CSV table of C-alpha atoms in Angstrom, one decimal:
chain,number,residue,atom,x,y,z
A,1,GLY,CA,0.0,0.0,0.0
A,2,HIS,CA,1.1,3.6,-0.6
A,3,ILE,CA,-0.5,5.2,2.5
A,4,VAL,CA,-0.6,2.3,4.9
A,5,ARG,CA,2.5,0.2,4.2
A,6,ASN,CA,0.7,-3.1,4.6
A,7,TRP,CA,0.5,-6.0,2.1
A,8,LYS,CA,-2.8,-6.9,0.4
A,9,VAL,CA,-3.9,-9.5,-2.1
A,10,ARG,CA,-4.7,-8.0,-5.4
A,11,TRP,CA,-5.8,-9.5,-8.8
A,12,PHE,CA,-3.4,-8.2,-11.5
A,13,VAL,CA,-4.1,-7.9,-15.2
A,14,LEU,CA,-1.2,-7.0,-17.6
A,15,LEU,CA,-2.2,-5.0,-20.6
A,16,GLN,CA,0.1,-3.7,-23.4
A,17,ASP,CA,0.8,-0.4,-21.7
A,18,LYS,CA,-0.4,-0.7,-18.1
A,19,LEU,CA,-0.8,-3.1,-15.2
A,20,LEU,CA,-4.2,-3.1,-13.6
A,21,TYR,CA,-5.0,-4.4,-10.1
A,22,TYR,CA,-8.3,-5.3,-8.6
A,23,LYS,CA,-9.6,-5.8,-5.0
A,24,ILE,CA,-10.8,-9.4,-4.2
A,25,GLU,CA,-14.2,-9.7,-2.4
A,26,GLY,CA,-15.8,-13.1,-1.7
A,27,GLY,CA,-13.1,-14.8,-3.7
A,28,LYS,CA,-13.9,-12.7,-6.9
A,29,LYS,CA,-12.3,-9.6,-8.3
A,30,GLU,CA,-14.4,-6.5,-8.3
A,31,PRO,CA,-15.5,-5.2,-11.8
A,32,SER,CA,-13.5,-2.0,-11.6
A,33,PRO,CA,-9.8,-1.8,-11.1
A,34,LYS,CA,-8.5,-0.4,-7.7
A,35,GLY,CA,-5.6,1.2,-9.5
A,36,ARG,CA,-3.2,1.0,-12.4
A,37,ILE,CA,0.5,1.2,-13.1
A,38,LEU,CA,1.5,3.0,-16.3
A,39,LEU,CA,4.4,1.0,-17.9
A,40,ASP,CA,5.7,3.7,-20.2
A,41,GLY,CA,9.1,4.8,-18.8
A,42,CYS,CA,8.9,2.2,-16.0
A,43,THR,CA,12.0,0.4,-14.7
A,44,ILE,CA,11.8,-3.0,-13.2
A,45,THR,CA,14.0,-4.7,-10.6
A,46,CYS,CA,13.8,-8.5,-10.3
A,47,PRO,CA,14.9,-10.0,-8.1
A,48,CYS,CA,14.3,-7.2,-5.6
A,49,LEU,CA,16.2,-7.7,-2.4
A,50,GLU,CA,15.2,-4.6,-0.5
A,51,TYR,CA,13.0,-6.6,1.9
A,52,GLU,CA,15.1,-9.2,3.6
A,53,ASN,CA,12.2,-11.4,4.6
A,54,ARG,CA,10.4,-11.1,1.2
A,55,PRO,CA,12.5,-12.8,-1.5
A,56,LEU,CA,9.7,-13.0,-4.1
A,57,LEU,CA,9.4,-9.3,-4.9
A,58,ILE,CA,9.2,-7.3,-8.1
A,59,LYS,CA,9.9,-3.6,-7.9
A,60,LEU,CA,8.4,-1.2,-10.5
A,61,LYS,CA,9.5,2.5,-10.5
A,62,THR,CA,7.4,4.7,-12.7
A,63,LYS,CA,8.8,7.7,-14.7
A,64,THR,CA,7.2,9.9,-11.9
A,65,ASN,CA,9.4,8.0,-9.4
A,66,THR,CA,6.6,6.1,-7.7
A,67,ASP,CA,7.7,2.7,-6.3
A,68,TYR,CA,5.5,-0.3,-6.4
A,69,PHE,CA,6.5,-3.5,-4.6
A,70,LEU,CA,4.7,-6.6,-5.9
A,71,GLU,CA,5.0,-10.0,-4.1
A,72,CYS,CA,4.5,-13.2,-6.0
A,73,CYS,CA,3.7,-16.7,-4.7
A,74,SER,CA,6.8,-18.5,-6.0
A,75,ARG,CA,10.1,-17.7,-7.8
A,76,GLU,CA,8.8,-19.3,-11.0
A,77,GLU,CA,5.7,-17.0,-10.9
A,78,ARG,CA,7.8,-14.0,-10.0
A,79,ASP,CA,10.3,-14.5,-12.9
A,80,SER,CA,7.4,-15.2,-15.4
A,81,TRP,CA,5.6,-12.0,-14.4
A,82,ALA,CA,8.9,-10.0,-14.5
A,83,LEU,CA,9.7,-11.2,-18.1
A,84,ASP,CA,6.2,-10.4,-19.3
A,85,ILE,CA,6.1,-7.0,-17.7
A,86,THR,CA,9.6,-6.2,-19.1
A,87,GLY,CA,8.3,-7.2,-22.5
A,88,ALA,CA,5.3,-4.8,-22.1
A,89,ILE,CA,7.6,-2.0,-21.0
A,90,HIS,CA,9.7,-2.3,-24.1
A,91,ALA,CA,6.8,-3.2,-26.4
A,92,GLY,CA,7.3,-0.1,-28.5
A,93,HIS,CA,11.0,-1.0,-29.0
A,94,PRO,CA,11.2,-4.4,-30.8
A,95,VAL,CA,15.0,-4.4,-30.8
A,96,GLN,CA,15.0,-4.2,-27.0
A,97,VAL,CA,12.4,-7.0,-26.8
A,98,GLN,CA,14.6,-9.2,-29.0
A,99,GLU,CA,17.7,-8.4,-26.8
A,100,LEU,CA,15.7,-9.2,-23.7
A,101,HIS,CA,14.8,-12.7,-25.0
A,102,ARG,CA,18.3,-13.2,-26.3
A,103,MET,CA,19.8,-12.4,-22.9
A,104,LYS,CA,17.2,-14.8,-21.2
A,105,ASN,CA,18.1,-17.6,-23.6
A,106,SER,CA,21.8,-17.1,-23.9
A,107,PHE,CA,24.7,-18.1,-21.7
A,108,LYS,CA,27.7,-15.9,-21.4
A,109,LEU,CA,29.2,-15.3,-17.9
A,110,LEU,CA,30.9,-11.9,-17.3
A,111,GLU,CA,34.6,-11.8,-18.0
A,112,ASN,CA,37.4,-10.1,-16.1
A,113,ILE,CA,35.7,-10.7,-12.7
A,114,SER,CA,37.4,-12.9,-10.2
A,115,LEU,CA,35.6,-15.5,-8.2
A,116,HIS,CA,37.4,-14.0,-5.1
A,117,HIS,CA,35.8,-10.6,-5.9
A,118,ILE,CA,32.3,-12.1,-6.1
A,119,VAL,CA,32.8,-13.9,-2.7
A,120,GLU,CA,34.1,-10.6,-1.2
A,121,ARG,CA,30.9,-8.9,-2.3
A,122,ILE,CA,28.7,-11.8,-1.1
A,123,CYS,CA,30.3,-11.7,2.3
A,124,ASP,CA,29.9,-8.0,2.8
A,125,SER,CA,27.9,-7.4,6.0
A,126,SER,CA,25.7,-4.7,4.5
A,127,THR,CA,25.1,-5.6,0.9
A,128,GLY,CA,26.0,-9.3,0.8
A,129,ILE,CA,23.8,-12.3,1.2
A,130,LYS,CA,22.1,-12.7,4.6
A,131,LEU,CA,23.1,-15.7,6.7
A,132,THR,CA,20.4,-17.3,8.8
A,133,ARG,CA,19.7,-20.4,11.0
A,134,ASN,CA,18.0,-23.2,9.0
A,135,LEU,CA,16.4,-26.5,9.9
A,136,GLU,CA,16.6,-29.6,7.7
A,137,GLN,CA,15.4,-33.0,8.7
A,138,GLY,CA,15.7,-32.2,12.4
A,139,ASN,CA,19.2,-30.7,12.1
A,140,ARG,CA,19.9,-27.1,12.8
A,141,TYR,CA,22.5,-25.2,10.9
A,142,LYS,CA,23.9,-21.8,11.7
A,143,GLU,CA,25.0,-19.1,9.2
A,144,THR,CA,23.6,-20.8,6.1
A,145,PHE,CA,21.7,-19.6,3.0
A,146,ILE,CA,19.4,-21.3,0.6
A,147,GLY,CA,20.4,-22.0,-3.0
A,148,SER,CA,17.7,-19.8,-4.6
A,149,ALA,CA,18.7,-16.9,-2.4
A,150,LEU,CA,22.2,-17.0,-3.8
A,151,VAL,CA,20.9,-17.2,-7.4
A,152,ASP,CA,18.7,-14.1,-6.7
A,153,TRP,CA,21.6,-12.3,-5.2
A,154,LEU,CA,23.9,-13.0,-8.2
A,155,ILE,CA,21.2,-11.8,-10.7
A,156,SER,CA,20.3,-8.7,-8.6
A,157,ASN,CA,24.0,-7.7,-8.4
A,158,SER,CA,24.5,-8.2,-12.2
A,159,PHE,CA,26.9,-11.1,-12.0
A,160,ALA,CA,24.5,-13.1,-14.1
A,161,VAL,CA,21.5,-12.3,-16.4
A,162,SER,CA,19.5,-15.5,-16.0
A,163,ARG,CA,18.9,-18.2,-13.4
A,164,PHE,CA,20.8,-20.7,-15.5
A,165,GLU,CA,23.9,-18.5,-15.6
A,166,ALA,CA,23.6,-17.8,-11.9
A,167,VAL,CA,23.4,-21.5,-11.1
A,168,THR,CA,26.5,-22.2,-13.2
A,169,LEU,CA,28.4,-19.4,-11.5
A,170,ALA,CA,27.3,-20.7,-8.0
A,171,SER,CA,28.5,-24.2,-9.0
A,172,MET,CA,31.9,-22.7,-9.9
A,173,LEU,CA,32.0,-21.1,-6.5
A,174,MET,CA,31.3,-24.5,-4.9
A,175,GLU,CA,33.8,-26.3,-7.2
A,176,GLU,CA,36.5,-23.9,-6.1
A,177,ASN,CA,35.5,-24.5,-2.4
A,178,PHE,CA,34.3,-20.9,-1.7
A,179,ILE,CA,31.0,-22.3,-0.6
A,180,LYS,CA,29.9,-25.8,0.4
A,181,PRO,CA,26.7,-27.8,0.6
A,182,VAL,CA,25.1,-28.3,4.0
A,183,GLY,CA,22.6,-31.1,4.7
A,184,ALA,CA,21.3,-34.0,2.7
A,185,ARG,CA,19.4,-32.1,0.0
A,186,SER,CA,22.3,-30.0,-1.3
A,187,THR,CA,25.0,-32.7,-0.6
A,188,GLU,CA,23.1,-35.2,-2.7
A,189,ALA,CA,23.2,-32.9,-5.7
A,190,THR,CA,27.0,-32.8,-5.7
A,191,ARG,CA,27.1,-36.4,-6.8
A,192,TYR,CA,26.0,-35.3,-10.3
A,193,SER,CA,28.9,-35.2,-12.8
A,194,ASP,CA,27.5,-32.2,-14.7
A,195,LEU,CA,28.8,-28.9,-13.2
A,196,SER,CA,25.5,-27.1,-13.9
A,197,GLU,CA,23.5,-29.7,-11.9
A,198,GLN,CA,25.6,-29.6,-8.7
A,199,PHE,CA,24.2,-26.4,-7.3
A,200,LEU,CA,20.4,-26.3,-6.6
A,201,ASP,CA,18.3,-23.2,-7.3
A,202,ASP,CA,16.0,-24.4,-4.5
A,203,SER,CA,14.6,-23.0,-1.3
A,204,THR,CA,15.2,-26.3,0.6
A,205,ALA,CA,18.9,-26.7,-0.4
A,206,LEU,CA,21.3,-25.2,2.2
A,207,TYR,CA,24.8,-23.9,1.7
A,208,MET,CA,27.4,-22.0,3.8
A,209,PHE,CA,30.7,-20.3,3.2
A,210,ALA,CA,33.8,-22.5,3.5
A,211,GLU,CA,36.1,-21.5,6.4
A,212,SER,CA,38.9,-20.7,4.0
A,213,SER,CA,36.7,-18.1,2.2
A,214,LYS,CA,36.2,-16.2,5.4
A,215,LYS,CA,39.9,-16.3,6.4
A,216,ASN,CA,41.1,-15.1,3.0
A,217,ILE,CA,38.4,-12.6,2.1
A,218,SER,CA,40.4,-9.5,3.2
A,219,SER,CA,43.8,-10.4,1.8
A,220,LYS,CA,45.0,-7.9,-0.8
A,221,ARG,CA,48.0,-9.9,-1.9
A,222,GLU,CA,46.1,-12.9,-3.3
A,223,LEU,CA,46.3,-13.7,-7.0
A,224,GLN,CA,43.3,-12.8,-9.0
A,225,PHE,CA,42.0,-15.3,-11.6
A,226,ASN,CA,39.8,-14.3,-14.4
A,227,ILE,CA,36.4,-16.0,-14.1
A,228,SER,CA,36.7,-17.5,-17.6
A,229,GLU,CA,39.9,-19.4,-16.5
A,230,LEU,CA,37.9,-21.3,-13.9
A,231,SER,CA,34.8,-21.8,-16.0
A,232,GLY,CA,36.1,-24.7,-18.1
A,233,THR,CA,35.1,-28.3,-17.8
A,234,ILE,CA,37.5,-30.3,-15.6
A,235,VAL,CA,39.2,-32.9,-17.7
A,236,LYS,CA,41.6,-34.3,-15.2
A,237,GLN,CA,42.9,-33.6,-11.6
A,238,GLY,CA,45.4,-35.2,-9.3
A,239,PHE,CA,48.5,-34.7,-7.2
A,240,LEU,CA,51.9,-34.1,-8.9
A,241,VAL,CA,55.3,-32.7,-7.7
A,242,LYS,CA,56.2,-29.3,-9.2
A,243,GLN,CA,59.6,-27.5,-9.2
A,244,GLY,CA,59.4,-23.9,-8.0
A,245,HIS,CA,60.5,-21.1,-10.2
A,246,LYS,CA,62.6,-19.2,-7.7
A,247,ARG,CA,64.0,-21.6,-5.1
A,248,LYS,CA,63.9,-24.6,-7.5
A,249,ASN,CA,62.6,-26.8,-4.7
A,250,TRP,CA,60.0,-29.5,-5.3
A,251,LYS,CA,56.5,-29.3,-3.8
A,252,VAL,CA,53.4,-31.4,-4.0
A,253,ARG,CA,50.6,-29.6,-5.7
A,254,ARG,CA,47.0,-30.6,-6.7
A,255,PHE,CA,46.7,-30.0,-10.4
A,256,VAL,CA,43.4,-29.3,-12.2
A,257,LEU,CA,43.2,-29.5,-16.0
A,258,ARG,CA,40.3,-27.6,-17.6
A,259,ALA,CA,39.1,-27.4,-21.2
A,260,ASP,CA,37.0,-24.6,-22.9
A,261,PRO,CA,39.0,-22.6,-22.1
A,262,ALA,CA,42.1,-24.7,-21.7
A,263,PHE,CA,44.0,-24.0,-18.5
A,264,LEU,CA,46.2,-25.9,-16.0
A,265,HIS,CA,45.9,-24.6,-12.4
A,266,TYR,CA,47.7,-25.9,-9.3
A,267,TYR,CA,46.7,-25.7,-5.6
A,268,ASP,CA,48.7,-26.0,-2.3
A,269,PRO,CA,47.1,-29.0,-0.6
A,270,THR,CA,48.7,-28.1,2.8
A,271,LYS,CA,46.6,-25.0,3.2
A,272,GLU,CA,42.9,-24.3,3.3
A,273,GLU,CA,43.2,-22.1,0.2
A,274,ASN,CA,40.3,-22.4,-2.1
A,275,ARG,CA,42.0,-20.7,-5.0
A,276,PRO,CA,44.9,-21.8,-7.3
A,277,VAL,CA,48.3,-20.7,-6.2
A,278,GLY,CA,49.3,-20.6,-9.9
A,279,GLY,CA,48.1,-21.5,-13.4
A,280,PHE,CA,48.5,-20.8,-17.1
A,281,SER,CA,46.7,-21.1,-20.4
A,282,LEU,CA,47.6,-24.2,-22.4
A,283,ARG,CA,47.1,-22.5,-25.8
A,284,GLY,CA,50.4,-22.6,-27.7
A,285,CYS,CA,52.1,-24.7,-25.0
A,286,LEU,CA,54.5,-27.6,-25.7
A,287,VAL,CA,54.4,-30.7,-23.4
A,288,SER,CA,56.9,-33.6,-23.5
A,289,ALA,CA,58.3,-36.4,-21.3
A,290,LEU,CA,61.9,-36.1,-20.1
A,291,GLU,CA,64.2,-39.1,-20.1
A,292,ASP,CA,65.0,-40.6,-16.7
A,293,ASN,CA,68.7,-41.0,-17.3
A,294,GLY,CA,70.4,-37.9,-16.0
A,295,VAL,CA,69.0,-34.6,-14.8
A,296,PRO,CA,68.0,-32.2,-17.6
A,297,ALA,CA,69.3,-28.6,-17.6
A,298,GLY,CA,67.1,-26.3,-15.5
A,299,VAL,CA,66.2,-29.1,-13.1
A,300,LYS,CA,67.7,-29.1,-9.6
A,301,GLY,CA,67.1,-30.9,-6.3
A,302,ASN,CA,65.7,-34.2,-5.5
A,303,VAL,CA,64.4,-35.8,-8.8
A,304,GLN,CA,62.7,-39.2,-8.5
A,305,GLY,CA,62.0,-39.6,-12.2
A,306,ASN,CA,58.9,-39.6,-14.4
A,307,LEU,CA,59.5,-36.0,-15.3
A,308,PHE,CA,57.7,-34.0,-17.9
A,309,LYS,CA,58.0,-30.4,-19.1
A,310,ILE,CA,55.5,-27.8,-20.2
A,311,ILE,CA,56.7,-24.7,-22.1
A,312,THR,CA,54.2,-21.9,-22.4
A,313,LYS,CA,53.9,-19.6,-25.4
A,314,ASN,CA,55.7,-17.0,-23.3
A,315,ASP,CA,58.7,-19.4,-22.9
A,316,ILE,CA,58.1,-20.2,-19.2
A,317,HIS,CA,59.3,-23.7,-18.3
A,318,TYR,CA,57.4,-25.9,-15.9
A,319,TYR,CA,59.0,-29.1,-14.6
A,320,ILE,CA,56.6,-31.7,-13.1
A,321,GLN,CA,57.1,-35.1,-11.7
A,322,ALA,CA,54.5,-37.9,-11.8
A,323,SER,CA,54.4,-40.9,-9.5
A,324,SER,CA,54.8,-43.3,-12.3
A,325,LYS,CA,55.5,-43.5,-16.0
A,326,ALA,CA,51.9,-44.5,-16.6
A,327,GLU,CA,50.6,-41.5,-14.7
A,328,ARG,CA,53.0,-39.2,-16.6
A,329,ALA,CA,51.7,-40.6,-19.9
A,330,GLN,CA,48.1,-40.0,-18.9
A,331,TRP,CA,48.8,-36.4,-18.0
A,332,ILE,CA,50.6,-35.7,-21.3
A,333,GLU,CA,47.9,-37.4,-23.3
A,334,ALA,CA,45.2,-35.3,-21.5
A,335,ILE,CA,47.2,-32.0,-22.0
A,336,LYS,CA,48.3,-32.3,-25.6
A,337,PRO,CA,44.8,-32.0,-27.3
A,338,LEU,CA,44.3,-28.7,-25.4
A,339,THR,CA,47.5,-27.0,-26.6
């Protein structure tokens, strides 16, 4: 309501240039509309997160700066109304309508935004996602959020333009251990092999931030990785021993090989880091096995054998040891098609 700020049930009818709403009496709408919202010059916000306890809102701002908050019965209904209202707002501009449907049906995550930056925004105490206590199958969980709330937040903050994009982005955050599933509902979904099916856009699926996300959220020295680097399909992962670039010592690293785009990242398994400590594009790289008789030039320290080398297009040399000749061959075979 505009005068008394209470919430009332109204029957809405969407026309080409206006949205009419009617009072309900005796289960039927009255013959004359109670009011109307002119759509010419309107702007729409969906999802609207201005009311913390009302996640199903659509906000309409008219060209005279009057705000209307409309609450739907489900996220599906809310998104359907929002799409139709947006189409009506831009009805006189067919190019914008085409762009609207293209964006809804397309899939293209934003580039040049790090996953760490997204988590930093999500964790912000004033503008981030709200953490609450939740109950699932008799178990109580503190500081959790539901899957559909994160999807709404990602869209509302322009990190994704559709729910499908937001679910994929949330799955990437989970894959990189920024967030983790809590309870049977969300944990069960992680058993799917398809990345886009691991995170649930659901009000019954619970998630929380990984402890490592909270510890590292304020560090300014951390490496930033382009979101596109970490969006590829995981082809292979496992533990290998890598020679350092400065001290030339050997350390165990967890390597993750991705395709589309082709990148090889490595993580420090001794820390609770949820981001790579290094990585590089495989385009233009050369990969080859090194003979076990003798130590090649550029290799120092304790070498157990089963070496292979990757040379990037910028002529950076990476020396890596596998645990066996068979494992070395498997890694080389997986990397070569991506170079």
